[in-house]
Amino acid sequence: MRFRTLTLAAASGAALLAAGVLPAHASGPTPFAPRSAQEGSVSAADLLAKVTSCSQISSGKYKTDDETSATVPVCGKNGAVFWKADMDIDCDGQRTTNCNADRDPWYQDDTAFHQSDGKPLKAESLPYVVVPSSSSIWNYSGAGIKGGGVVAVIYNNKVEYAVVGDTGPTKIIGEASYATAKALGIDPDPATGGADSGVTYILFKNSKVSPIESHSAAVSLGDQLAKQFLQNN
């Protein structure tokens, strides 16, 4: 979970500029080539074609950062919910080389959902998505979304399958793990990375990957659910 503000992000950028260093995402072509240009057999274009319009199921809308206005609704489809937002980087959970208190100003050593051995998830290696904590705006569990549920994350014509791995602020949406960003070619740096817009999150209802830390299981189940999603919408 992170409580990022634009002020903090701007301050971080200003510090880098003052030091004569540009943040990675401002230095031209991204060096973060995705692990796979396409996971599963369902294309990004086919999935996006099913989420062109929104039937809003949330009582209100979400912000993408603390200081932005609330513009993002949660939308309903047969067998899934979705939203279109930015991507902030979540580096919480087990401490690793790139996810720790030294690298991430918002680092927390736990995640809402845990591995099969009871330990927090590893944001650096496991693709997962953060959902807003339940509130009057929207209750994810009431919509059939569970910890370990499958999410198709779409960006720049790429599909990455992830799991629901953490919960975030009640009024902010659009966040995923370091590993999710890296796989999609997005700068995964928790302090300066992320994507400002253009990310679609499709969460499949009543799905659950077991064990939650198995990415291959998420891809296999995700591919099946994506095919069903195309058939049912």
CSV table of C-alpha atoms in Angstrom, one decimal:
chain,number,residue,atom,x,y,z
A,1,MET,CA,0.0,0.0,0.0
A,2,ARG,CA,1.3,3.5,-0.8
A,3,PHE,CA,0.1,7.0,0.0
A,4,ARG,CA,1.8,8.8,-2.8
A,5,THR,CA,1.2,12.5,-3.3
A,6,LEU,CA,2.0,14.6,-6.4
A,7,THR,CA,3.9,16.9,-4.1
A,8,LEU,CA,6.2,14.2,-3.0
A,9,ALA,CA,6.6,12.9,-6.5
A,10,ALA,CA,7.4,16.4,-7.8
A,11,ALA,CA,9.9,17.0,-5.0
A,12,SER,CA,11.6,13.7,-5.8
A,13,GLY,CA,11.8,14.8,-9.5
A,14,ALA,CA,13.2,18.2,-8.5
A,15,ALA,CA,15.9,16.6,-6.4
A,16,LEU,CA,17.0,14.4,-9.3
A,17,LEU,CA,17.0,17.4,-11.7
A,18,ALA,CA,19.1,19.4,-9.2
A,19,ALA,CA,21.6,16.6,-9.1
A,20,GLY,CA,21.8,16.6,-12.8
A,21,VAL,CA,20.0,13.2,-13.2
A,22,LEU,CA,16.8,12.6,-15.0
A,23,PRO,CA,14.4,10.0,-13.6
A,24,ALA,CA,14.4,6.8,-15.7
A,25,HIS,CA,11.0,7.4,-17.2
A,26,ALA,CA,12.0,10.8,-18.5
A,27,SER,CA,15.2,9.7,-20.2
A,28,GLY,CA,13.8,8.5,-23.5
A,29,PRO,CA,12.9,5.0,-24.5
A,30,THR,CA,12.2,2.8,-21.5
A,31,PRO,CA,14.9,0.2,-20.7
A,32,PHE,CA,12.3,-2.0,-18.9
A,33,ALA,CA,11.6,-4.5,-21.7
A,34,PRO,CA,8.7,-6.7,-20.7
A,35,ARG,CA,9.4,-10.3,-19.8
A,36,SER,CA,6.8,-11.4,-22.3
A,37,ALA,CA,5.1,-9.2,-25.0
A,38,GLN,CA,2.0,-11.3,-24.5
A,39,GLU,CA,0.9,-13.7,-21.8
A,40,GLY,CA,-1.7,-16.3,-22.7
A,41,SER,CA,-3.5,-16.5,-26.0
A,42,VAL,CA,-6.0,-13.7,-25.8
A,43,SER,CA,-4.8,-10.4,-27.3
A,44,ALA,CA,-4.9,-7.0,-25.6
A,45,ALA,CA,-7.0,-5.7,-28.5
A,46,ASP,CA,-9.7,-8.3,-28.0
A,47,LEU,CA,-9.9,-7.7,-24.3
A,48,LEU,CA,-9.9,-3.9,-24.7
A,49,ALA,CA,-12.7,-4.2,-27.3
A,50,LYS,CA,-15.0,-5.5,-24.5
A,51,VAL,CA,-14.3,-2.6,-22.1
A,52,THR,CA,-15.0,0.4,-24.3
A,53,SER,CA,-18.0,1.5,-22.2
A,54,CYS,CA,-18.6,1.5,-18.5
A,55,SER,CA,-21.6,0.3,-16.5
A,56,GLN,CA,-20.6,1.9,-13.2
A,57,ILE,CA,-20.9,-0.4,-10.1
A,58,SER,CA,-19.1,1.8,-7.6
A,59,SER,CA,-21.1,4.4,-5.6
A,60,GLY,CA,-18.6,7.0,-6.5
A,61,LYS,CA,-15.3,7.5,-8.3
A,62,TYR,CA,-11.6,7.2,-7.3
A,63,LYS,CA,-8.6,9.5,-7.5
A,64,THR,CA,-5.4,8.2,-9.1
A,65,ASP,CA,-3.2,10.2,-6.6
A,66,ASP,CA,-3.9,12.1,-3.4
A,67,GLU,CA,-4.0,15.5,-5.2
A,68,THR,CA,-6.0,14.6,-8.3
A,69,SER,CA,-9.8,14.8,-8.7
A,70,ALA,CA,-11.9,11.6,-8.5
A,71,THR,CA,-12.5,10.5,-12.1
A,72,VAL,CA,-12.2,6.7,-12.2
A,73,PRO,CA,-15.2,4.5,-11.7
A,74,VAL,CA,-15.3,0.8,-11.2
A,75,CYS,CA,-17.2,-0.8,-14.0
A,76,GLY,CA,-19.1,-4.1,-14.2
A,77,LYS,CA,-19.2,-6.7,-16.9
A,78,ASN,CA,-20.3,-10.4,-17.0
A,79,GLY,CA,-17.8,-12.2,-14.9
A,80,ALA,CA,-15.5,-9.3,-14.2
A,81,VAL,CA,-15.1,-5.8,-13.0
A,82,PHE,CA,-12.6,-3.3,-14.6
A,83,TRP,CA,-11.2,0.2,-14.3
A,84,LYS,CA,-8.9,2.3,-16.4
A,85,ALA,CA,-6.3,4.3,-14.5
A,86,ASP,CA,-2.6,5.0,-14.0
A,87,MET,CA,-0.1,2.7,-12.4
A,88,ASP,CA,1.7,3.6,-9.2
A,89,ILE,CA,4.3,1.1,-8.0
A,90,ASP,CA,3.7,-1.1,-5.0
A,91,CYS,CA,7.0,-2.5,-3.5
A,92,ASP,CA,5.5,-3.8,-0.2
A,93,GLY,CA,5.9,-7.2,1.3
A,94,GLN,CA,9.1,-9.2,1.7
A,95,ARG,CA,12.3,-7.1,1.6
A,96,THR,CA,14.3,-7.7,-1.6
A,97,THR,CA,17.0,-5.9,-3.5
A,98,ASN,CA,14.7,-3.4,-5.2
A,99,CYS,CA,11.8,-3.4,-2.7
A,100,ASN,CA,12.9,-2.1,0.7
A,101,ALA,CA,12.8,1.0,2.9
A,102,ASP,CA,15.9,2.5,1.2
A,103,ARG,CA,14.4,2.3,-2.3
A,104,ASP,CA,10.8,3.0,-1.5
A,105,PRO,CA,9.7,6.0,0.6
A,106,TRP,CA,6.3,4.3,1.2
A,107,TYR,CA,7.7,0.8,1.9
A,108,GLN,CA,5.7,-1.5,4.3
A,109,ASP,CA,6.9,-5.0,5.1
A,110,ASP,CA,3.5,-6.6,4.8
A,111,THR,CA,0.8,-7.2,2.2
A,112,ALA,CA,-2.9,-7.7,2.7
A,113,PHE,CA,-2.7,-11.2,1.3
A,114,HIS,CA,0.0,-13.8,2.0
A,115,GLN,CA,1.9,-16.6,0.4
A,116,SER,CA,0.9,-20.2,1.1
A,117,ASP,CA,3.6,-20.3,3.8
A,118,GLY,CA,2.1,-17.3,5.6
A,119,LYS,CA,4.8,-14.8,4.5
A,120,PRO,CA,4.0,-11.5,2.8
A,121,LEU,CA,4.1,-11.4,-1.0
A,122,LYS,CA,7.3,-10.4,-3.0
A,123,ALA,CA,6.5,-7.3,-5.0
A,124,GLU,CA,9.7,-7.5,-6.9
A,125,SER,CA,9.1,-11.0,-8.3
A,126,LEU,CA,5.3,-11.5,-8.2
A,127,PRO,CA,2.9,-9.7,-10.5
A,128,TYR,CA,0.0,-8.4,-8.3
A,129,VAL,CA,-2.5,-5.6,-8.3
A,130,VAL,CA,-3.6,-3.4,-5.4
A,131,VAL,CA,-7.4,-2.9,-4.9
A,132,PRO,CA,-8.8,0.0,-2.9
A,133,SER,CA,-9.7,-1.0,0.7
A,134,SER,CA,-13.5,-1.4,1.2
A,135,SER,CA,-15.4,1.8,1.7
A,136,SER,CA,-18.7,3.5,0.9
A,137,ILE,CA,-17.3,4.0,-2.6
A,138,TRP,CA,-16.9,0.3,-3.4
A,139,ASN,CA,-16.5,-3.1,-1.5
A,140,TYR,CA,-14.3,-5.3,-3.6
A,141,SER,CA,-15.2,-8.5,-1.7
A,142,GLY,CA,-18.9,-7.8,-2.2
A,143,ALA,CA,-18.3,-7.7,-6.0
A,144,GLY,CA,-16.7,-11.2,-5.9
A,145,ILE,CA,-13.1,-10.0,-5.9
A,146,LYS,CA,-10.8,-12.0,-3.6
A,147,GLY,CA,-7.2,-12.1,-2.5
A,148,GLY,CA,-5.4,-14.2,-5.1
A,149,GLY,CA,-8.0,-13.4,-7.7
A,150,VAL,CA,-6.8,-13.1,-11.3
A,151,VAL,CA,-6.3,-9.8,-13.0
A,152,ALA,CA,-5.6,-9.1,-16.7
A,153,VAL,CA,-3.4,-5.9,-16.7
A,154,ILE,CA,-3.2,-4.3,-20.1
A,155,TYR,CA,-0.8,-1.6,-21.2
A,156,ASN,CA,0.7,-0.6,-24.5
A,157,ASN,CA,-0.9,-3.6,-26.3
A,158,LYS,CA,0.5,-6.1,-23.8
A,159,VAL,CA,-1.3,-8.4,-21.4
A,160,GLU,CA,0.1,-9.4,-18.1
A,161,TYR,CA,-1.7,-11.7,-15.7
A,162,ALA,CA,-1.5,-10.8,-12.0
A,163,VAL,CA,-3.2,-11.6,-8.8
A,164,VAL,CA,-5.0,-9.4,-6.3
A,165,GLY,CA,-2.2,-9.1,-3.7
A,166,ASP,CA,-2.7,-6.0,-1.6
A,167,THR,CA,-5.2,-3.3,-0.6
A,168,GLY,CA,-4.6,0.4,-0.7
A,169,PRO,CA,-6.2,3.7,0.3
A,170,THR,CA,-10.0,3.9,0.2
A,171,LYS,CA,-10.1,6.8,-2.2
A,172,ILE,CA,-7.2,6.0,-4.6
A,173,ILE,CA,-7.0,3.4,-7.5
A,174,GLY,CA,-4.4,2.3,-10.0
A,175,GLU,CA,-1.5,0.5,-8.4
A,176,ALA,CA,0.4,-2.7,-9.1
A,177,SER,CA,3.6,-4.5,-7.9
A,178,TYR,CA,7.1,-3.8,-9.1
A,179,ALA,CA,7.0,-7.1,-11.1
A,180,THR,CA,3.8,-6.2,-12.9
A,181,ALA,CA,5.2,-2.9,-14.1
A,182,LYS,CA,8.5,-4.4,-15.2
A,183,ALA,CA,6.8,-7.1,-17.2
A,184,LEU,CA,4.7,-4.5,-19.0
A,185,GLY,CA,7.7,-2.3,-19.8
A,186,ILE,CA,6.8,0.4,-17.2
A,187,ASP,CA,9.6,1.9,-15.1
A,188,PRO,CA,9.2,-0.1,-11.8
A,189,ASP,CA,11.1,2.3,-9.6
A,190,PRO,CA,8.8,2.7,-6.5
A,191,ALA,CA,9.8,6.4,-6.0
A,192,THR,CA,10.0,7.7,-9.6
A,193,GLY,CA,8.4,5.0,-11.9
A,194,GLY,CA,4.9,4.1,-12.9
A,195,ALA,CA,2.6,5.1,-15.7
A,196,ASP,CA,0.6,8.3,-15.7
A,197,SER,CA,-2.4,6.8,-17.6
A,198,GLY,CA,-3.3,4.1,-20.1
A,199,VAL,CA,-3.5,1.1,-17.9
A,200,THR,CA,-6.6,-1.2,-17.9
A,201,TYR,CA,-7.3,-3.6,-15.1
A,202,ILE,CA,-9.8,-6.4,-15.6
A,203,LEU,CA,-10.5,-8.4,-12.4
A,204,PHE,CA,-12.2,-11.8,-12.9
A,205,LYS,CA,-14.9,-12.4,-10.3
A,206,ASN,CA,-14.8,-15.4,-7.9
A,207,SER,CA,-11.4,-16.5,-9.2
A,208,LYS,CA,-8.5,-17.6,-7.0
A,209,VAL,CA,-4.9,-18.7,-7.8
A,210,SER,CA,-3.5,-21.4,-5.6
A,211,PRO,CA,-0.9,-21.0,-4.4
A,212,ILE,CA,-1.2,-17.2,-4.8
A,213,GLU,CA,2.6,-16.9,-5.4
A,214,SER,CA,2.5,-19.1,-8.5
A,215,HIS,CA,2.6,-16.8,-11.5
A,216,SER,CA,2.4,-19.7,-13.9
A,217,ALA,CA,-0.9,-20.7,-12.3
A,218,ALA,CA,-2.2,-17.1,-12.7
A,219,VAL,CA,-1.3,-17.1,-16.4
A,220,SER,CA,-3.0,-20.5,-17.0
A,221,LEU,CA,-6.2,-19.6,-15.1
A,222,GLY,CA,-6.1,-16.1,-16.5
A,223,ASP,CA,-6.0,-17.3,-20.1
A,224,GLN,CA,-9.0,-19.5,-19.4
A,225,LEU,CA,-11.0,-16.7,-17.8
A,226,ALA,CA,-10.1,-14.3,-20.5
A,227,LYS,CA,-11.5,-16.6,-23.2
A,228,GLN,CA,-14.7,-16.9,-21.1
A,229,PHE,CA,-14.8,-13.2,-20.7
A,230,LEU,CA,-14.7,-12.7,-24.5
A,231,GLN,CA,-17.5,-15.3,-25.0
A,232,ASN,CA,-19.8,-13.8,-22.3
A,233,ASN,CA,-19.5,-10.1,-23.2
